[in-house]
C-alpha cells in the first residue's frame, strides 16, 4: 500500500528524568545530520545543568544547542531554511512555543520536542499536555526505579524546595515507579467506601 506522507510533523519524546530523552533526541539529531538535513537545536537557557550551549544526557552524550530564554527569543533565532528543529527540556518553555511549533510543522519542518511529561508530584508539566495532544508521534520512555528496579515513569524529588521548577540532576532527583514514588499532601489513594 502506498502511503502518501507529506512533510512537516511534531514528534515528542517524553518520560521522567533519566529515561533517556536527551539520548534519544541526540540520536535523532545525529541521524538527521547524516541524512544531510539542516538541523537547528534549541534548549531553554534556564537548564544549565551541564553546558549552557549544548544539550547533554546523563550518559555523557552531547550536542550543540542554542540557549533561549523564551519562545520569542527562539522565534528570532529560527533559520528559515531549517528542515529539522529539535527542542530539549521543552516543559520549561512558555506557551508561546505552541504556535511556533504549529507554524513550523505546517510549513514542512520536522519538529522534535523532548521533555518531562510529569513534574515531581506526578502532575502534567506545563505545556506538555498540549504538546502531546498536538503531536503526530509520541515516544514515552521509562527509566529504572532506584528503589525497586522496576520500570519508572515518575521523577522523585529528593530535596524540598518550593515550586515546580528546581533545576538539578542526580543529587536532587531520582527515577521511581508509581508504587515507590512519594508525593507530599495527596489523597491516600482510597477509591471505595470502607477502605
Ligand atoms: P533524560 O534526558 O530523560 O533525563 P538522559 O538521556 O539524560 O535522560 O540520560 C539517560 C541515561 O541516564 C541512561 O542511559 C543511563 O546511563 C543513566 N541513568 C542514570 N540513572 C538512571 C535510571 N534510574 N534509569 C535509567 N537510566 C539511568
Ligand atoms: Zn519502584
Short mmCIF file of N, CA and C in Angstrom, two decimals, residues 20-190:
data_model
loop_
_atom_site.label_atom_id
_atom_site.label_comp_id
_atom_site.label_asym_id
_atom_site.label_seq_id
_atom_site.Cartn_x
_atom_site.Cartn_y
_atom_site.Cartn_z
N UNK A 20 16.26 8.69 29.32
CA UNK A 20 16.96 8.67 28.04
C UNK A 20 16.37 9.59 26.99
N UNK A 21 15.65 10.64 27.42
CA UNK A 21 15.06 11.57 26.46
C UNK A 21 16.13 12.32 25.68
N UNK A 22 17.12 12.84 26.42
CA UNK A 22 18.18 13.59 25.73
C UNK A 22 19.00 12.68 24.82
N UNK A 23 19.29 11.47 25.30
CA UNK A 23 19.99 10.48 24.46
C UNK A 23 19.23 10.23 23.16
N UNK A 24 17.93 10.03 23.27
CA UNK A 24 17.11 9.73 22.09
C UNK A 24 17.03 10.95 21.18
N UNK A 25 16.93 12.15 21.77
CA UNK A 25 16.90 13.36 20.96
C UNK A 25 18.22 13.52 20.20
N UNK A 26 19.34 13.31 20.90
CA UNK A 26 20.65 13.43 20.26
C UNK A 26 20.79 12.39 19.14
N UNK A 27 20.30 11.18 19.37
CA UNK A 27 20.34 10.13 18.34
C UNK A 27 19.58 10.58 17.08
N UNK A 28 18.39 11.14 17.28
CA UNK A 28 17.59 11.58 16.12
C UNK A 28 18.26 12.75 15.42
N UNK A 29 18.88 13.66 16.18
CA UNK A 29 19.57 14.80 15.58
C UNK A 29 20.74 14.30 14.72
N UNK A 30 21.52 13.36 15.27
CA UNK A 30 22.67 12.83 14.52
C UNK A 30 22.25 12.16 13.24
N UNK A 31 21.15 11.41 13.28
CA UNK A 31 20.67 10.73 12.07
C UNK A 31 20.18 11.74 11.03
N UNK A 32 19.55 12.81 11.49
CA UNK A 32 19.09 13.84 10.55
C UNK A 32 20.29 14.51 9.89
N UNK A 33 21.37 14.71 10.65
CA UNK A 33 22.58 15.32 10.09
C UNK A 33 23.23 14.36 9.08
N UNK A 34 23.24 13.07 9.41
CA UNK A 34 23.75 12.07 8.45
C UNK A 34 22.93 12.12 7.17
N UNK A 35 21.65 12.37 7.29
CA UNK A 35 20.77 12.47 6.11
C UNK A 35 20.91 13.83 5.42
N UNK A 36 21.91 14.61 5.83
CA UNK A 36 22.23 15.92 5.26
C UNK A 36 21.08 16.91 5.39
N UNK A 37 20.36 16.83 6.48
CA UNK A 37 19.29 17.79 6.69
C UNK A 37 19.82 18.96 7.51
N UNK A 38 19.18 20.08 7.28
CA UNK A 38 19.58 21.27 8.03
C UNK A 38 18.85 21.26 9.37
N UNK A 39 19.63 21.13 10.44
CA UNK A 39 19.07 20.91 11.78
C UNK A 39 19.38 22.08 12.69
N UNK A 40 18.38 22.52 13.43
CA UNK A 40 18.60 23.55 14.46
C UNK A 40 18.17 23.00 15.81
N UNK A 41 18.99 23.20 16.81
CA UNK A 41 18.72 22.64 18.14
C UNK A 41 18.63 23.76 19.17
N UNK A 42 17.57 23.74 19.96
CA UNK A 42 17.36 24.76 20.99
C UNK A 42 17.18 24.12 22.36
N UNK A 43 17.49 24.89 23.39
CA UNK A 43 17.16 24.48 24.76
C UNK A 43 16.87 25.71 25.59
N UNK A 44 16.00 25.61 26.59
CA UNK A 44 15.75 26.78 27.44
C UNK A 44 17.01 27.14 28.21
N UNK A 45 17.31 28.41 28.29
CA UNK A 45 18.55 28.86 28.94
C UNK A 45 18.56 28.52 30.42
N UNK A 46 17.38 28.32 30.97
CA UNK A 46 17.26 28.03 32.40
C UNK A 46 17.90 26.69 32.80
N UNK A 47 17.95 25.77 31.85
CA UNK A 47 18.53 24.47 32.15
C UNK A 47 20.02 24.49 31.84
N UNK A 48 20.82 24.85 32.84
CA UNK A 48 22.26 24.95 32.59
C UNK A 48 23.01 23.88 33.39
N UNK A 49 22.34 22.74 33.54
CA UNK A 49 22.90 21.67 34.36
C UNK A 49 24.33 21.32 33.96
N UNK A 50 24.57 21.18 32.66
CA UNK A 50 25.88 20.71 32.23
C UNK A 50 26.60 21.76 31.39
N UNK A 51 25.89 22.36 30.49
CA UNK A 51 26.55 23.17 29.49
C UNK A 51 25.52 24.16 28.94
N UNK A 52 25.86 25.44 28.97
CA UNK A 52 24.89 26.46 28.57
C UNK A 52 24.54 26.38 27.10
N UNK A 53 25.43 25.93 26.25
CA UNK A 53 25.14 25.94 24.81
C UNK A 53 25.15 24.54 24.19
N UNK A 54 24.76 23.57 24.98
CA UNK A 54 24.65 22.20 24.44
C UNK A 54 23.56 21.46 25.17
N UNK A 55 22.97 20.46 24.50
CA UNK A 55 22.12 19.53 25.24
C UNK A 55 23.02 18.38 25.64
N UNK A 56 22.83 17.91 26.85
CA UNK A 56 23.71 16.86 27.36
C UNK A 56 22.86 15.80 28.03
N UNK A 57 23.21 14.55 27.82
CA UNK A 57 22.49 13.47 28.51
C UNK A 57 23.26 13.07 29.75
N UNK A 58 22.58 12.36 30.64
CA UNK A 58 23.25 11.87 31.86
C UNK A 58 24.30 10.82 31.53
N UNK A 59 24.31 10.36 30.29
CA UNK A 59 25.30 9.35 29.89
C UNK A 59 26.39 9.98 29.01
N UNK A 60 26.62 11.29 29.22
CA UNK A 60 27.74 11.99 28.57
C UNK A 60 27.55 12.32 27.08
N UNK A 61 26.40 11.97 26.52
CA UNK A 61 26.13 12.39 25.14
C UNK A 61 25.92 13.89 25.11
N UNK A 62 26.33 14.54 24.02
CA UNK A 62 26.04 15.97 23.95
C UNK A 62 25.90 16.42 22.51
N UNK A 63 25.23 17.54 22.34
CA UNK A 63 25.12 18.16 21.02
C UNK A 63 24.92 19.65 21.21
N UNK A 64 25.54 20.45 20.36
CA UNK A 64 25.41 21.90 20.48
C UNK A 64 23.94 22.32 20.39
N UNK A 65 23.59 23.33 21.16
CA UNK A 65 22.22 23.84 21.12
C UNK A 65 22.26 25.34 21.37
N UNK A 66 21.26 26.03 20.83
CA UNK A 66 21.14 27.47 21.07
C UNK A 66 20.31 27.66 22.34
N UNK A 67 20.90 28.27 23.39
CA UNK A 67 20.09 28.51 24.58
C UNK A 67 19.16 29.70 24.37
N UNK A 68 17.89 29.55 24.72
CA UNK A 68 16.93 30.66 24.56
C UNK A 68 16.19 30.88 25.87
N UNK A 69 15.91 32.15 26.19
CA UNK A 69 15.27 32.40 27.48
C UNK A 69 13.75 32.24 27.39
N UNK A 70 13.19 32.37 26.18
CA UNK A 70 11.74 32.16 26.00
C UNK A 70 11.42 31.88 24.53
N UNK A 71 10.12 31.68 24.26
CA UNK A 71 9.70 31.29 22.90
C UNK A 71 9.96 32.42 21.90
N UNK A 72 9.90 33.67 22.38
CA UNK A 72 10.12 34.81 21.49
C UNK A 72 11.58 34.85 21.02
N UNK A 73 12.49 34.58 21.94
CA UNK A 73 13.91 34.54 21.56
C UNK A 73 14.16 33.37 20.60
N UNK A 74 13.50 32.26 20.84
CA UNK A 74 13.64 31.11 19.94
C UNK A 74 13.17 31.47 18.53
N UNK A 75 12.03 32.14 18.45
CA UNK A 75 11.47 32.52 17.14
C UNK A 75 12.45 33.43 16.39
N UNK A 76 13.10 34.34 17.11
CA UNK A 76 14.06 35.24 16.47
C UNK A 76 15.28 34.51 15.92
N UNK A 77 15.62 33.38 16.53
CA UNK A 77 16.81 32.63 16.10
C UNK A 77 16.50 31.60 15.00
N UNK A 78 15.22 31.46 14.63
CA UNK A 78 14.87 30.40 13.67
C UNK A 78 15.51 30.65 12.32
N UNK A 79 16.08 29.58 11.78
CA UNK A 79 16.66 29.60 10.44
C UNK A 79 15.54 29.25 9.46
N UNK A 80 15.22 30.16 8.51
CA UNK A 80 14.11 29.88 7.59
C UNK A 80 14.35 28.64 6.73
N UNK A 81 15.61 28.19 6.63
CA UNK A 81 15.91 27.00 5.83
C UNK A 81 16.03 25.72 6.65
N UNK A 82 15.77 25.81 7.95
CA UNK A 82 15.88 24.60 8.79
C UNK A 82 14.85 23.56 8.35
N UNK A 83 15.29 22.32 8.26
CA UNK A 83 14.39 21.22 7.91
C UNK A 83 13.96 20.44 9.14
N UNK A 84 14.84 20.48 10.16
CA UNK A 84 14.54 19.81 11.43
C UNK A 84 14.80 20.81 12.55
N UNK A 85 13.84 20.96 13.46
CA UNK A 85 14.04 21.81 14.64
C UNK A 85 13.84 20.93 15.88
N UNK A 86 14.91 20.83 16.68
CA UNK A 86 14.86 19.99 17.88
C UNK A 86 14.86 20.87 19.12
N UNK A 87 14.02 20.52 20.10
CA UNK A 87 13.91 21.29 21.35
C UNK A 87 14.09 20.33 22.52
N UNK A 88 15.04 20.63 23.41
CA UNK A 88 15.18 19.80 24.60
C UNK A 88 14.56 20.54 25.79
N UNK A 89 14.16 19.79 26.79
CA UNK A 89 13.58 20.35 28.03
C UNK A 89 12.43 21.31 27.70
N UNK A 90 11.59 20.89 26.78
CA UNK A 90 10.54 21.78 26.26
C UNK A 90 9.50 22.13 27.35
N UNK A 91 9.45 21.34 28.43
CA UNK A 91 8.49 21.65 29.52
C UNK A 91 8.80 22.99 30.19
N UNK A 92 10.03 23.49 30.02
CA UNK A 92 10.39 24.77 30.63
C UNK A 92 10.05 25.97 29.74
N UNK A 93 9.58 25.74 28.53
CA UNK A 93 9.26 26.87 27.64
C UNK A 93 7.84 27.37 27.91
N UNK A 94 7.61 28.64 27.60
CA UNK A 94 6.30 29.25 27.79
C UNK A 94 5.35 28.83 26.67
N UNK A 95 4.06 29.12 26.85
CA UNK A 95 3.07 28.62 25.88
C UNK A 95 3.17 29.29 24.51
N UNK A 96 3.94 30.37 24.43
CA UNK A 96 4.20 30.99 23.12
C UNK A 96 4.90 30.05 22.15
N UNK A 97 5.45 28.95 22.67
CA UNK A 97 6.13 28.00 21.78
C UNK A 97 5.10 27.19 20.96
N UNK A 98 3.85 27.12 21.45
CA UNK A 98 2.86 26.27 20.78
C UNK A 98 2.57 26.73 19.35
N UNK A 99 2.22 28.03 19.13
CA UNK A 99 2.01 28.47 17.75
C UNK A 99 3.28 28.40 16.90
N UNK A 100 4.44 28.53 17.52
CA UNK A 100 5.70 28.43 16.76
C UNK A 100 5.87 26.99 16.25
N UNK A 101 5.64 26.02 17.14
CA UNK A 101 5.74 24.60 16.74
C UNK A 101 4.74 24.30 15.62
N UNK A 102 3.50 24.76 15.80
CA UNK A 102 2.46 24.52 14.78
C UNK A 102 2.85 25.10 13.44
N UNK A 103 3.34 26.35 13.46
CA UNK A 103 3.69 27.03 12.21
C UNK A 103 4.84 26.32 11.52
N UNK A 104 5.82 25.86 12.29
CA UNK A 104 6.96 25.14 11.71
C UNK A 104 6.49 23.85 11.05
N UNK A 105 5.73 23.06 11.80
CA UNK A 105 5.26 21.77 11.26
C UNK A 105 4.37 21.99 10.03
N UNK A 106 3.53 23.03 10.06
CA UNK A 106 2.67 23.34 8.92
C UNK A 106 3.48 23.70 7.68
N UNK A 107 4.66 24.30 7.91
CA UNK A 107 5.50 24.70 6.77
C UNK A 107 6.39 23.58 6.28
N UNK A 108 6.30 22.41 6.89
CA UNK A 108 7.07 21.28 6.40
C UNK A 108 8.28 20.91 7.24
N UNK A 109 8.43 21.57 8.39
CA UNK A 109 9.57 21.27 9.26
C UNK A 109 9.25 20.07 10.15
N UNK A 110 10.25 19.22 10.34
CA UNK A 110 10.14 18.12 11.30
C UNK A 110 10.55 18.68 12.66
N UNK A 111 9.57 18.80 13.57
CA UNK A 111 9.85 19.32 14.91
C UNK A 111 9.95 18.14 15.87
N UNK A 112 11.06 18.10 16.62
CA UNK A 112 11.23 17.03 17.62
C UNK A 112 11.38 17.70 18.97
N UNK A 113 10.46 17.40 19.89
CA UNK A 113 10.46 18.05 21.20
C UNK A 113 10.62 16.99 22.28
N UNK A 114 11.63 17.19 23.15
CA UNK A 114 11.82 16.27 24.27
C UNK A 114 11.53 16.99 25.57
N UNK A 115 10.85 16.32 26.49
CA UNK A 115 10.57 16.97 27.77
C UNK A 115 9.91 16.05 28.78
N UNK A 116 9.89 16.54 30.01
CA UNK A 116 9.24 15.81 31.10
C UNK A 116 7.73 15.90 30.95
N UNK A 117 7.05 14.76 30.90
CA UNK A 117 5.59 14.81 30.82
C UNK A 117 4.96 15.10 32.19
N UNK A 118 5.67 14.72 33.27
CA UNK A 118 5.14 14.94 34.62
C UNK A 118 6.17 15.67 35.47
N UNK A 119 5.66 16.48 36.40
CA UNK A 119 6.57 17.10 37.37
C UNK A 119 6.84 16.09 38.50
N UNK A 120 7.57 16.53 39.53
CA UNK A 120 7.96 15.57 40.56
C UNK A 120 6.80 15.20 41.50
N UNK A 121 5.63 15.84 41.31
CA UNK A 121 4.43 15.40 42.02
C UNK A 121 3.59 14.44 41.18
N UNK A 122 4.07 14.12 40.00
CA UNK A 122 3.31 13.24 39.11
C UNK A 122 2.20 13.95 38.36
N UNK A 123 2.25 15.29 38.35
CA UNK A 123 1.23 16.07 37.65
C UNK A 123 1.77 16.51 36.28
N UNK A 124 0.85 16.76 35.31
CA UNK A 124 1.30 17.20 33.99
C UNK A 124 2.18 18.44 34.09
N UNK A 125 3.25 18.46 33.31
CA UNK A 125 4.25 19.52 33.42
C UNK A 125 3.99 20.61 32.38
N UNK A 126 3.57 21.79 32.85
CA UNK A 126 3.47 22.97 31.98
C UNK A 126 2.67 22.71 30.71
N UNK A 127 3.28 23.04 29.58
CA UNK A 127 2.61 22.95 28.28
C UNK A 127 2.66 21.54 27.69
N UNK A 128 3.28 20.59 28.41
CA UNK A 128 3.46 19.25 27.83
C UNK A 128 2.15 18.57 27.42
N UNK A 129 1.06 18.68 28.21
CA UNK A 129 -0.18 18.03 27.78
C UNK A 129 -0.64 18.52 26.40
N UNK A 130 -0.46 19.81 26.15
CA UNK A 130 -0.90 20.37 24.86
C UNK A 130 0.02 19.88 23.74
N UNK A 131 1.31 19.89 24.01
CA UNK A 131 2.28 19.44 23.01
C UNK A 131 2.02 17.97 22.67
N UNK A 132 1.72 17.17 23.70
CA UNK A 132 1.44 15.74 23.47
C UNK A 132 0.17 15.57 22.64
N UNK A 133 -0.83 16.41 22.91
CA UNK A 133 -2.09 16.29 22.17
C UNK A 133 -1.91 16.66 20.70
N UNK A 134 -0.97 17.57 20.42
CA UNK A 134 -0.77 18.04 19.06
C UNK A 134 0.18 17.18 18.25
N UNK A 135 0.90 16.27 18.92
CA UNK A 135 1.95 15.50 18.23
C UNK A 135 1.38 14.41 17.32
N UNK A 136 2.09 14.19 16.21
CA UNK A 136 1.79 13.02 15.38
C UNK A 136 2.38 11.75 15.98
N UNK A 137 3.58 11.91 16.54
CA UNK A 137 4.31 10.74 17.04
C UNK A 137 4.78 11.00 18.47
N UNK A 138 4.55 10.03 19.35
CA UNK A 138 4.96 10.17 20.75
C UNK A 138 5.78 8.96 21.18
N UNK A 139 6.93 9.22 21.77
CA UNK A 139 7.72 8.15 22.37
C UNK A 139 7.74 8.43 23.87
N UNK A 140 7.18 7.52 24.65
CA UNK A 140 7.19 7.70 26.11
C UNK A 140 8.18 6.70 26.69
N UNK A 141 9.26 7.22 27.25
CA UNK A 141 10.34 6.37 27.76
C UNK A 141 10.18 6.15 29.26
N UNK A 142 10.79 5.08 29.75
CA UNK A 142 10.81 4.83 31.18
C UNK A 142 12.25 4.66 31.65
N UNK A 143 12.50 5.08 32.88
CA UNK A 143 13.81 4.88 33.49
C UNK A 143 13.73 3.62 34.36
N UNK A 144 14.70 3.45 35.25
CA UNK A 144 14.70 2.34 36.19
C UNK A 144 14.45 2.91 37.59
N UNK A 145 13.48 2.35 38.30
CA UNK A 145 13.17 2.82 39.66
C UNK A 145 14.36 2.55 40.57
N UNK A 146 14.82 3.60 41.25
CA UNK A 146 16.00 3.49 42.10
C UNK A 146 15.70 2.80 43.43
N UNK A 147 14.40 2.56 43.70
CA UNK A 147 14.04 1.84 44.93
C UNK A 147 13.89 0.34 44.67
N UNK A 148 13.14 -0.02 43.61
CA UNK A 148 12.80 -1.44 43.44
C UNK A 148 13.28 -2.04 42.12
N UNK A 149 13.80 -1.24 41.21
CA UNK A 149 14.33 -1.79 39.96
C UNK A 149 13.30 -1.98 38.85
N UNK A 150 12.05 -1.65 39.12
CA UNK A 150 11.02 -1.76 38.08
C UNK A 150 11.16 -0.60 37.08
N UNK A 151 10.39 -0.67 36.01
CA UNK A 151 10.34 0.44 35.06
C UNK A 151 9.76 1.66 35.77
N UNK A 152 10.36 2.82 35.54
CA UNK A 152 9.98 4.03 36.27
C UNK A 152 9.44 5.11 35.35
N UNK A 153 8.26 5.58 35.65
CA UNK A 153 7.65 6.65 34.85
C UNK A 153 7.57 7.96 35.58
N UNK A 154 8.09 8.01 36.80
CA UNK A 154 7.98 9.22 37.62
C UNK A 154 9.35 9.71 38.06
N UNK A 155 9.38 11.00 38.43
CA UNK A 155 10.61 11.61 38.95
C UNK A 155 10.40 11.97 40.41
N UNK A 156 11.23 11.43 41.30
CA UNK A 156 11.13 11.74 42.73
C UNK A 156 12.06 12.88 43.07
N UNK A 157 11.50 13.91 43.70
CA UNK A 157 12.36 14.99 44.20
C UNK A 157 12.90 14.57 45.56
N UNK A 158 14.21 14.67 45.74
CA UNK A 158 14.85 14.20 46.97
C UNK A 158 15.08 15.32 47.97
N UNK A 159 15.07 16.57 47.48
CA UNK A 159 15.25 17.69 48.40
C UNK A 159 14.01 18.57 48.32
N UNK A 160 13.69 19.21 49.42
CA UNK A 160 12.48 20.02 49.44
C UNK A 160 12.78 21.48 49.15
N UNK A 161 12.01 22.02 48.22
CA UNK A 161 12.06 23.45 47.95
C UNK A 161 10.78 23.78 47.21
N UNK A 162 10.35 25.03 47.30
CA UNK A 162 9.07 25.40 46.70
C UNK A 162 9.11 25.39 45.18
N UNK A 163 7.93 25.29 44.58
CA UNK A 163 7.81 25.48 43.13
C UNK A 163 8.02 24.23 42.31
N UNK A 164 7.58 24.33 41.04
CA UNK A 164 7.63 23.18 40.13
C UNK A 164 9.01 23.06 39.50
N UNK A 165 9.72 24.20 39.45
CA UNK A 165 11.00 24.21 38.74
C UNK A 165 12.16 24.25 39.73
N UNK A 166 12.89 23.17 39.78
CA UNK A 166 14.15 23.14 40.54
C UNK A 166 15.12 22.43 39.61
N UNK A 167 15.98 23.20 39.00
CA UNK A 167 16.86 22.61 38.01
C UNK A 167 18.00 21.90 38.72
N UNK A 168 18.16 20.65 38.41
CA UNK A 168 19.22 19.91 39.05
C UNK A 168 19.28 18.52 38.46
N UNK A 169 20.29 17.77 38.81
CA UNK A 169 20.40 16.44 38.22
C UNK A 169 20.35 15.39 39.32
N UNK A 170 21.27 14.46 39.27
CA UNK A 170 21.18 13.28 40.11
C UNK A 170 21.04 13.57 41.59
N UNK A 171 21.66 14.65 42.06
CA UNK A 171 21.64 14.89 43.51
C UNK A 171 20.27 15.35 44.01
N UNK A 172 19.45 15.90 43.15
CA UNK A 172 18.16 16.42 43.59
C UNK A 172 16.98 15.51 43.23
N UNK A 173 17.17 14.61 42.30
CA UNK A 173 16.06 13.79 41.79
C UNK A 173 16.48 12.35 41.57
N UNK A 174 15.50 11.45 41.61
CA UNK A 174 15.76 10.11 41.10
C UNK A 174 14.51 9.56 40.45
N UNK A 175 14.69 8.57 39.59
CA UNK A 175 13.55 7.94 38.91
C UNK A 175 12.89 6.94 39.85
N UNK A 176 11.57 6.93 39.84
CA UNK A 176 10.81 5.98 40.67
C UNK A 176 9.63 5.44 39.87
N UNK A 177 9.19 4.24 40.22
CA UNK A 177 7.96 3.70 39.65
C UNK A 177 6.77 4.31 40.39
N UNK A 178 5.58 4.08 39.90
CA UNK A 178 4.34 4.59 40.50
C UNK A 178 4.23 4.22 41.99
N UNK A 179 4.64 3.00 42.32
CA UNK A 179 4.44 2.49 43.68
C UNK A 179 5.45 3.06 44.67
N UNK A 180 6.65 3.32 44.20
CA UNK A 180 7.70 3.84 45.10
C UNK A 180 7.73 5.37 45.12
N UNK A 181 7.03 6.00 44.19
CA UNK A 181 7.02 7.46 44.10
C UNK A 181 6.20 8.03 45.25
N UNK A 182 6.75 9.01 45.94
CA UNK A 182 6.05 9.62 47.07
C UNK A 182 5.78 11.10 46.79
N UNK A 183 4.51 11.47 47.02
CA UNK A 183 4.10 12.85 46.80
C UNK A 183 3.60 13.42 48.11
N UNK A 184 4.09 14.58 48.52
CA UNK A 184 3.56 15.17 49.75
C UNK A 184 2.13 15.65 49.56
N UNK A 185 1.33 15.57 50.58
CA UNK A 185 -0.04 16.11 50.63
C UNK A 185 -0.93 15.67 49.48
N UNK A 186 -1.10 14.41 49.25
CA UNK A 186 -2.10 13.98 48.28
C UNK A 186 -3.14 13.13 48.97
N UNK A 187 -4.15 12.72 48.23
CA UNK A 187 -5.15 11.82 48.80
C UNK A 187 -4.46 10.50 49.10
N UNK A 188 -5.09 9.69 49.92
CA UNK A 188 -4.43 8.46 50.33
C UNK A 188 -4.73 7.29 49.39
N UNK A 189 -5.24 7.58 48.21
CA UNK A 189 -5.46 6.52 47.22
C UNK A 189 -6.74 5.73 47.42
N UNK A 190 -7.59 6.17 48.38
CA UNK A 190 -8.85 5.44 48.61
C UNK A 190 -9.83 5.67 47.48
#
